[in-house]
Coordinates of C-alpha atoms in Angstrom, one line a residue:
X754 CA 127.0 96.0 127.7
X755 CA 124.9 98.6 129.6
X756 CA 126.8 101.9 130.1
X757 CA 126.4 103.0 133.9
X758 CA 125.7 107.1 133.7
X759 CA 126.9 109.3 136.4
X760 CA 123.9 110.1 138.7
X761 CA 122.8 113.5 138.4
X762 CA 120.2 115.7 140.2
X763 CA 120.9 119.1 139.8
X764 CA 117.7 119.4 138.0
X765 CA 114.7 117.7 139.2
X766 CA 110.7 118.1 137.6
X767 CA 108.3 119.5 140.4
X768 CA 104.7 118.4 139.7
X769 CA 103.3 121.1 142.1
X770 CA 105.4 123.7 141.0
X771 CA 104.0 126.7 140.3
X772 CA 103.9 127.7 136.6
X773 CA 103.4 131.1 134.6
X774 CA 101.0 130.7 131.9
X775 CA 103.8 131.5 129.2
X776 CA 107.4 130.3 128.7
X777 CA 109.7 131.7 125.8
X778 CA 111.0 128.2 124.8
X779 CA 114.0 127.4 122.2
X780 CA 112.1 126.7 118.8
X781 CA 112.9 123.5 117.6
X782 CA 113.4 121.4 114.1
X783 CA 115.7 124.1 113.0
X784 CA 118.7 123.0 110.9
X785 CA 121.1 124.0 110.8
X786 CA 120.9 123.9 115.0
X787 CA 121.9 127.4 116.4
X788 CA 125.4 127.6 118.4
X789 CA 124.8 131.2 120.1
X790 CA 121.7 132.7 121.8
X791 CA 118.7 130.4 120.3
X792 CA 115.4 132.0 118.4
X793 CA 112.3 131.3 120.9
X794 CA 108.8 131.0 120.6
X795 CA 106.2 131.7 123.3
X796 CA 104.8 128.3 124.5
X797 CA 101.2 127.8 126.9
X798 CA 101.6 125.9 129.9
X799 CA 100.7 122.4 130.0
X800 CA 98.1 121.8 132.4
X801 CA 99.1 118.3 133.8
X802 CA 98.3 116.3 136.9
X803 CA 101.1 113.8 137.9
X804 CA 101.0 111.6 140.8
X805 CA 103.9 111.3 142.8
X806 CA 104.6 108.2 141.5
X807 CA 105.3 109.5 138.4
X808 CA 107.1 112.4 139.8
X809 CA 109.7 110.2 141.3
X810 CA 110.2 108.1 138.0
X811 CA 110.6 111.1 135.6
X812 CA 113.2 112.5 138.5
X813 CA 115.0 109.0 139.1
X814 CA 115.0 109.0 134.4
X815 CA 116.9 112.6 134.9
X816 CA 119.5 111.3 137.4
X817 CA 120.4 108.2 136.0
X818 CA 120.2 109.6 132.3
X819 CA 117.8 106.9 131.0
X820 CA 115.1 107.2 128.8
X821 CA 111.7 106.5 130.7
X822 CA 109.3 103.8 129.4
X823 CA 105.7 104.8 130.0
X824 CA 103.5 101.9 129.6
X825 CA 99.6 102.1 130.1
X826 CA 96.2 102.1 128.6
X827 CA 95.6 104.9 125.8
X828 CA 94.1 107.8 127.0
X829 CA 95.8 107.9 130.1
X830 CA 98.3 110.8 129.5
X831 CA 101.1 108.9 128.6
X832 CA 101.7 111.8 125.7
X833 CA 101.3 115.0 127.6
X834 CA 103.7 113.9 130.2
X835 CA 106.4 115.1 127.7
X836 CA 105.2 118.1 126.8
X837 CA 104.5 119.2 130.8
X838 CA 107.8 118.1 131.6
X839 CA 109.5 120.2 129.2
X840 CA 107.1 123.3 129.7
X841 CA 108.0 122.8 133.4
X842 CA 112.0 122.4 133.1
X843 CA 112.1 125.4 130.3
X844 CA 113.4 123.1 127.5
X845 CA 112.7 122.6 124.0
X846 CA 110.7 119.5 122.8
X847 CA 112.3 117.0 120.3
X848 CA 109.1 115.0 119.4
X849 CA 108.9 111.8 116.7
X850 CA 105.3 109.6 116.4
X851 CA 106.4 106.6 115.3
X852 CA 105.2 104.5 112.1
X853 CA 105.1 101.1 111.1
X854 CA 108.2 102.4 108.5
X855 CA 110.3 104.4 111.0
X856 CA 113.8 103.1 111.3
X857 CA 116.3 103.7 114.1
X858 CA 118.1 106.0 112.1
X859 CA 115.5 108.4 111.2
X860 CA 115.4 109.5 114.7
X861 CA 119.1 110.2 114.9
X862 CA 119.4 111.7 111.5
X863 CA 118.7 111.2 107.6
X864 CA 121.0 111.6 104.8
X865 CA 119.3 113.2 101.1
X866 CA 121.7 110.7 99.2
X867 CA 119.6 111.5 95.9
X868 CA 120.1 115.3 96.5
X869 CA 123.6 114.9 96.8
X870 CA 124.1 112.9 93.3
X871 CA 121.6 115.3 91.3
X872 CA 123.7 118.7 92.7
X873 CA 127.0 116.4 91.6
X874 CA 125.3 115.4 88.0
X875 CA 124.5 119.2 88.0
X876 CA 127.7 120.3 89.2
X877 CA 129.7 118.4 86.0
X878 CA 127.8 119.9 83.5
X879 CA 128.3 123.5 85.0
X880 CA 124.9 124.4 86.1
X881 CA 123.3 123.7 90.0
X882 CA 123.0 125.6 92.9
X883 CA 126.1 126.6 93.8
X884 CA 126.3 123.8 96.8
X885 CA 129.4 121.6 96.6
X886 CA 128.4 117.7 96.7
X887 CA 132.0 117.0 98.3
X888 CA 130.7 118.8 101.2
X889 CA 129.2 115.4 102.8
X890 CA 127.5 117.0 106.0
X891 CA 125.8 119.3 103.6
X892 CA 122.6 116.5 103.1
X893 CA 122.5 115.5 106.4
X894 CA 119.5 116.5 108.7
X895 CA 119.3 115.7 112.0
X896 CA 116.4 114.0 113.6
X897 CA 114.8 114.4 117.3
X898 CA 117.2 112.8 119.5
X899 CA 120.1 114.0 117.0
X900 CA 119.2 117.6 117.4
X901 CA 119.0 117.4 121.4
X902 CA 122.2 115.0 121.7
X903 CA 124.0 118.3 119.1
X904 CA 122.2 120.7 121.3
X905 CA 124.3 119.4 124.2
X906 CA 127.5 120.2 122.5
X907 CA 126.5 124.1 122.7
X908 CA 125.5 123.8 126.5
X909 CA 122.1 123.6 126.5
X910 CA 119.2 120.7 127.5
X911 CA 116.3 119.0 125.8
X912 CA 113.2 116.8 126.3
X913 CA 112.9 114.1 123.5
X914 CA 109.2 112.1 123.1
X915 CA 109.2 109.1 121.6
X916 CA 105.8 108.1 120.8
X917 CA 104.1 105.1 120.3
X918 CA 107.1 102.9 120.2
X919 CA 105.3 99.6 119.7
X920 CA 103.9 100.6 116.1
X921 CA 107.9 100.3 115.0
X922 CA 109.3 96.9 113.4
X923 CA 111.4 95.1 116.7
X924 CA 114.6 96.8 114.8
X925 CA 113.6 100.4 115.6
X926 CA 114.3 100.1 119.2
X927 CA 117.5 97.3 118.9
X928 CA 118.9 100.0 116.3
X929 CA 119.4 102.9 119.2
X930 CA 121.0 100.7 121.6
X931 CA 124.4 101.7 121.4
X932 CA 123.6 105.4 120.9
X933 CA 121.2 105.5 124.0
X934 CA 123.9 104.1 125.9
X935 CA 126.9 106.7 125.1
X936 CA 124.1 109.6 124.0
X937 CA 126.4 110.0 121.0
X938 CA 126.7 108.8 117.4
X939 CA 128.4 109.1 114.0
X940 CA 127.3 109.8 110.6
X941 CA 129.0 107.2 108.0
X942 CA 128.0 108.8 105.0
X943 CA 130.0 112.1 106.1
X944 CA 132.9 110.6 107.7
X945 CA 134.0 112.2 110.7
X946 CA 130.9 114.0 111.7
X947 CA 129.8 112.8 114.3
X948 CA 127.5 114.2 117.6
X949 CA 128.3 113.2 121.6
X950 CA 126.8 115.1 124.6
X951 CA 129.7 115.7 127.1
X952 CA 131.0 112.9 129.3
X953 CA 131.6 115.7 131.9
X954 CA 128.3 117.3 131.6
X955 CA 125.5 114.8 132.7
X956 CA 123.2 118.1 133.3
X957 CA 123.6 118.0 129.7
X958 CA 121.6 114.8 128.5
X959 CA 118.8 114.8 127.0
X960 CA 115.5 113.8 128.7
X961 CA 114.0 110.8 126.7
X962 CA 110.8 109.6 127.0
X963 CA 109.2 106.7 125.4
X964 CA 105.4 105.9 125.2
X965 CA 104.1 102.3 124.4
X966 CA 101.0 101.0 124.0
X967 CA 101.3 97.6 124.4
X968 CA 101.3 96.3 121.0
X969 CA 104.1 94.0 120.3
X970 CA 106.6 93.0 123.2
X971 CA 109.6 94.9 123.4
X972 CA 113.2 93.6 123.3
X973 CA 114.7 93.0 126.5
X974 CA 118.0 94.4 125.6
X975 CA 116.3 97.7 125.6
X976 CA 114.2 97.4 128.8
X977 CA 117.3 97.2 130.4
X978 CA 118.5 100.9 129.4
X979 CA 115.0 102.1 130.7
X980 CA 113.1 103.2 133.9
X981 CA 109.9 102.0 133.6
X982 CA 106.7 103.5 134.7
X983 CA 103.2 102.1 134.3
X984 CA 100.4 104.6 134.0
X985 CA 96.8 103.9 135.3
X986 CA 94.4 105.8 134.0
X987 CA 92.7 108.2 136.9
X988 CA 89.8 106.2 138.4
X989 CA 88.8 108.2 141.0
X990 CA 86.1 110.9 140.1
X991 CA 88.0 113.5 142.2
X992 CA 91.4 113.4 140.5
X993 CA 89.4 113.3 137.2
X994 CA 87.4 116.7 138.1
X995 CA 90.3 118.1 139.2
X996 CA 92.2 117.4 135.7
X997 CA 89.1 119.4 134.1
X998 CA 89.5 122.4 136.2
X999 CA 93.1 122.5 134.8
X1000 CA 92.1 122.5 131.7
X1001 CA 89.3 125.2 132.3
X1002 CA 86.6 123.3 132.9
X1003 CA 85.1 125.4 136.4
X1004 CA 81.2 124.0 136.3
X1005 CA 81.8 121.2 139.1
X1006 CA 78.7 119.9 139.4
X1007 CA 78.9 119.4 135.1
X1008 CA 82.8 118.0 136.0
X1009 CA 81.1 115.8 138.3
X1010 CA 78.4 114.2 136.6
X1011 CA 80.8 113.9 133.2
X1012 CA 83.0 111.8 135.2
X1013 CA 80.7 109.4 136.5
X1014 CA 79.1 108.9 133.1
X1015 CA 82.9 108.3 131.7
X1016 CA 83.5 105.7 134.7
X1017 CA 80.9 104.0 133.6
X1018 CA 81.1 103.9 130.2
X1019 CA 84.7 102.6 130.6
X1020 CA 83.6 99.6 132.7
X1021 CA 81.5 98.4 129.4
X1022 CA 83.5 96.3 127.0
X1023 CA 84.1 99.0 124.5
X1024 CA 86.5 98.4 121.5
X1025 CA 88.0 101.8 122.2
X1026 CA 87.6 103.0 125.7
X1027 CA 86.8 106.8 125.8
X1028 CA 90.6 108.6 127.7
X1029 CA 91.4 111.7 128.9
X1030 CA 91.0 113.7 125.7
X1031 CA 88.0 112.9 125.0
X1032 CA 86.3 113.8 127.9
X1033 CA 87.6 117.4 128.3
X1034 CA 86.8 117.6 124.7
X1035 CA 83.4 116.0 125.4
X1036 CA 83.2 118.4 129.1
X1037 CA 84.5 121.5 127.2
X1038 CA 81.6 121.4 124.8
X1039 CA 79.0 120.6 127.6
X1040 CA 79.9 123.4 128.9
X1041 CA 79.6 125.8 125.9
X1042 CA 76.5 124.9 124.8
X1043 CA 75.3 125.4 128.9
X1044 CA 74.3 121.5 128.8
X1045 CA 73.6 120.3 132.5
X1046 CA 74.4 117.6 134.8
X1047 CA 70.5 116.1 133.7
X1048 CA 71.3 116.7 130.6
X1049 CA 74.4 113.6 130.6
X1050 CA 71.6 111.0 131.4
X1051 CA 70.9 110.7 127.4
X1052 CA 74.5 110.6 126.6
X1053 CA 74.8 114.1 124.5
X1054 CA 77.6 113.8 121.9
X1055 CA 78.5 110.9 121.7
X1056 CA 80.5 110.9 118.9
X1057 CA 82.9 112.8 121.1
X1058 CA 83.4 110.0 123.6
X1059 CA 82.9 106.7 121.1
X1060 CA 84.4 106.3 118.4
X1061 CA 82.7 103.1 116.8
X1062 CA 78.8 102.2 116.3
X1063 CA 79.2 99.0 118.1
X1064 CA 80.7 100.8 121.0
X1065 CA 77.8 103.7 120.9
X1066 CA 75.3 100.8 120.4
X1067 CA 76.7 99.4 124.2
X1068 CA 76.7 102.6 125.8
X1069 CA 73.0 103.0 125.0
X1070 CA 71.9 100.4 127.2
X1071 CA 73.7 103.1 129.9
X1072 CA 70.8 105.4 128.6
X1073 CA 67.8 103.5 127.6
X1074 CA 64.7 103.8 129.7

């Protein structure tokens, strides 16, 4: 059964906010988690370009308290989101890439069970390090969406990115069911530790958000306790120069002609198809080395934009005389 959340918008992300170039942000991956005032770290603003579609479904994931699904071709900024949310909102970033071997569990917590028994062995023979194996907690270590769910507890908010979902076995995502639902969970191997955000605090939960790229099918059971958002990459040479000049890019006529060529090239059958990194990577260089719009005709760097021979091979019929 699907908890229903209490509806909460007393925070809301603004797309066309207006940002300072630095935030002091809550350093995260810290263990044990602080209780008081947190340690901080000076953070760069994250120069992002969201559509008010995807305005509206990060703000209608905050109210509800579900984690929100981003689904769309790679290279289309699915990643990022996370990071200019949390830049945007002030709040630390829980991240985890997924593997092919990530479990369910990892991003809750993990438990050093061998660390435990060698302190013990150590411990009945009268040497170790002083720590007491009875002390269960002691070898736990809390993962991303453990250390913003125990954050909660001490009144204050996080973003967690959970990336690349689809690389996970089917279990990864049927494993947090139950935990995304009540944002809360127990340890077993240190009985009676366990972590819940406040049921009376829904400004409290954590902001989840889930990338997938497509690769296996994803279980229903955990659509359901998602919004979902599908992200089409930028198509329109204006909104594309414009996500350069965020990122520093200020030749236009360079922006321009960069864009065009990167239209094109995605409309070949490619293997990879070149996203947004590369070409601000690929623009950013241009524009160091003072290459011009003429220059783009012979497809300079292409190593930055393709990244297989049979796919540089097809974008040379783009260039050849």
């Amino acid at each position: 059964m699907v908890t229903r959340h209490r509806v909460d918008t007393s925070v809301r992300y603004d797309r066309l906010a207006a940002l300072p170039e630095h935030r002091d942000i809550e350093i995260v991956d810290l263990d044990p988690l602080p209780t008081g005032d947190p340690p901080t770290t000076t953070v760069d603003r994250e120069p992002y370009l969201a559509s008010s579609g995807l305005e509206e479904a990060v703000n209608v994931a905050i109210a509800l308290g579900r984690p929100l699904l981003l689904q769309g071709d790679p290279g289309a900024g699915k990643t990022r989101l996370a990071h200019a949310v949390a830049y945007a909102l002030g709040l630390p970033l829980e991240q985890m890439y997924i593997k092919s071997t990530s479990l369910g569990r990892d991003l809750l917590y993990t438990y050093d069970a061998v660390r435990r028994l060698y302190d013990a062995q150590l411990a009945a023979t009268g040497g170790g390090s002083g720590a007491d194996p009875s002390q269960a907690g002691r070898y736990v270590r809390l993962g991303p969406l453990g250390r913003a769910i125990a954050r909660a507890r001490y009144g204050r908010r996080s973003v967690v990115l959970i990336d690349e979902i689809d690389k996970a076995d089917l279990d990864f995502p049927n494993d947090l069911l139950r935990e995304l639902d009540r944002l809360a969970f127990d340890v077993p191997e240190a009985p009676g530790l366990s972590y819940a955000v406040p049921d009376d605090r829904p400004d409290l939960r954590p902001i989840i958000i889930v990338t997938n790229n497509e690769e296996k099918a994803l279980p229903g059971a955990f659509l359901r306790r998602c919004v979902f958002y599908y992200l089409e990459f930028p198509d329109d040479v204006g909104q594309l120069n414009e996500i350069l000049a965020l990122h520093g890019v200020a030749d236009a006529e360079l922006c321009d002609s960069a864009t065009r060529m990167l239209l094109r090239l995605r409309e070949l059958d490619l293997s990879h198809k070149p996203g947004l990194s590369e070409l601000i990577d690929w623009v950013g260089y241009l524009q160091e080395r003072r290459r011009t719009p003429a220059d783009l005709a012979q497809l300079p760097y292409p190593g930055t934009l393709l990244k297989q021979r049979t796919d540089q091979a097809r974008a040379r019929k783009l260039t050849d005389p």
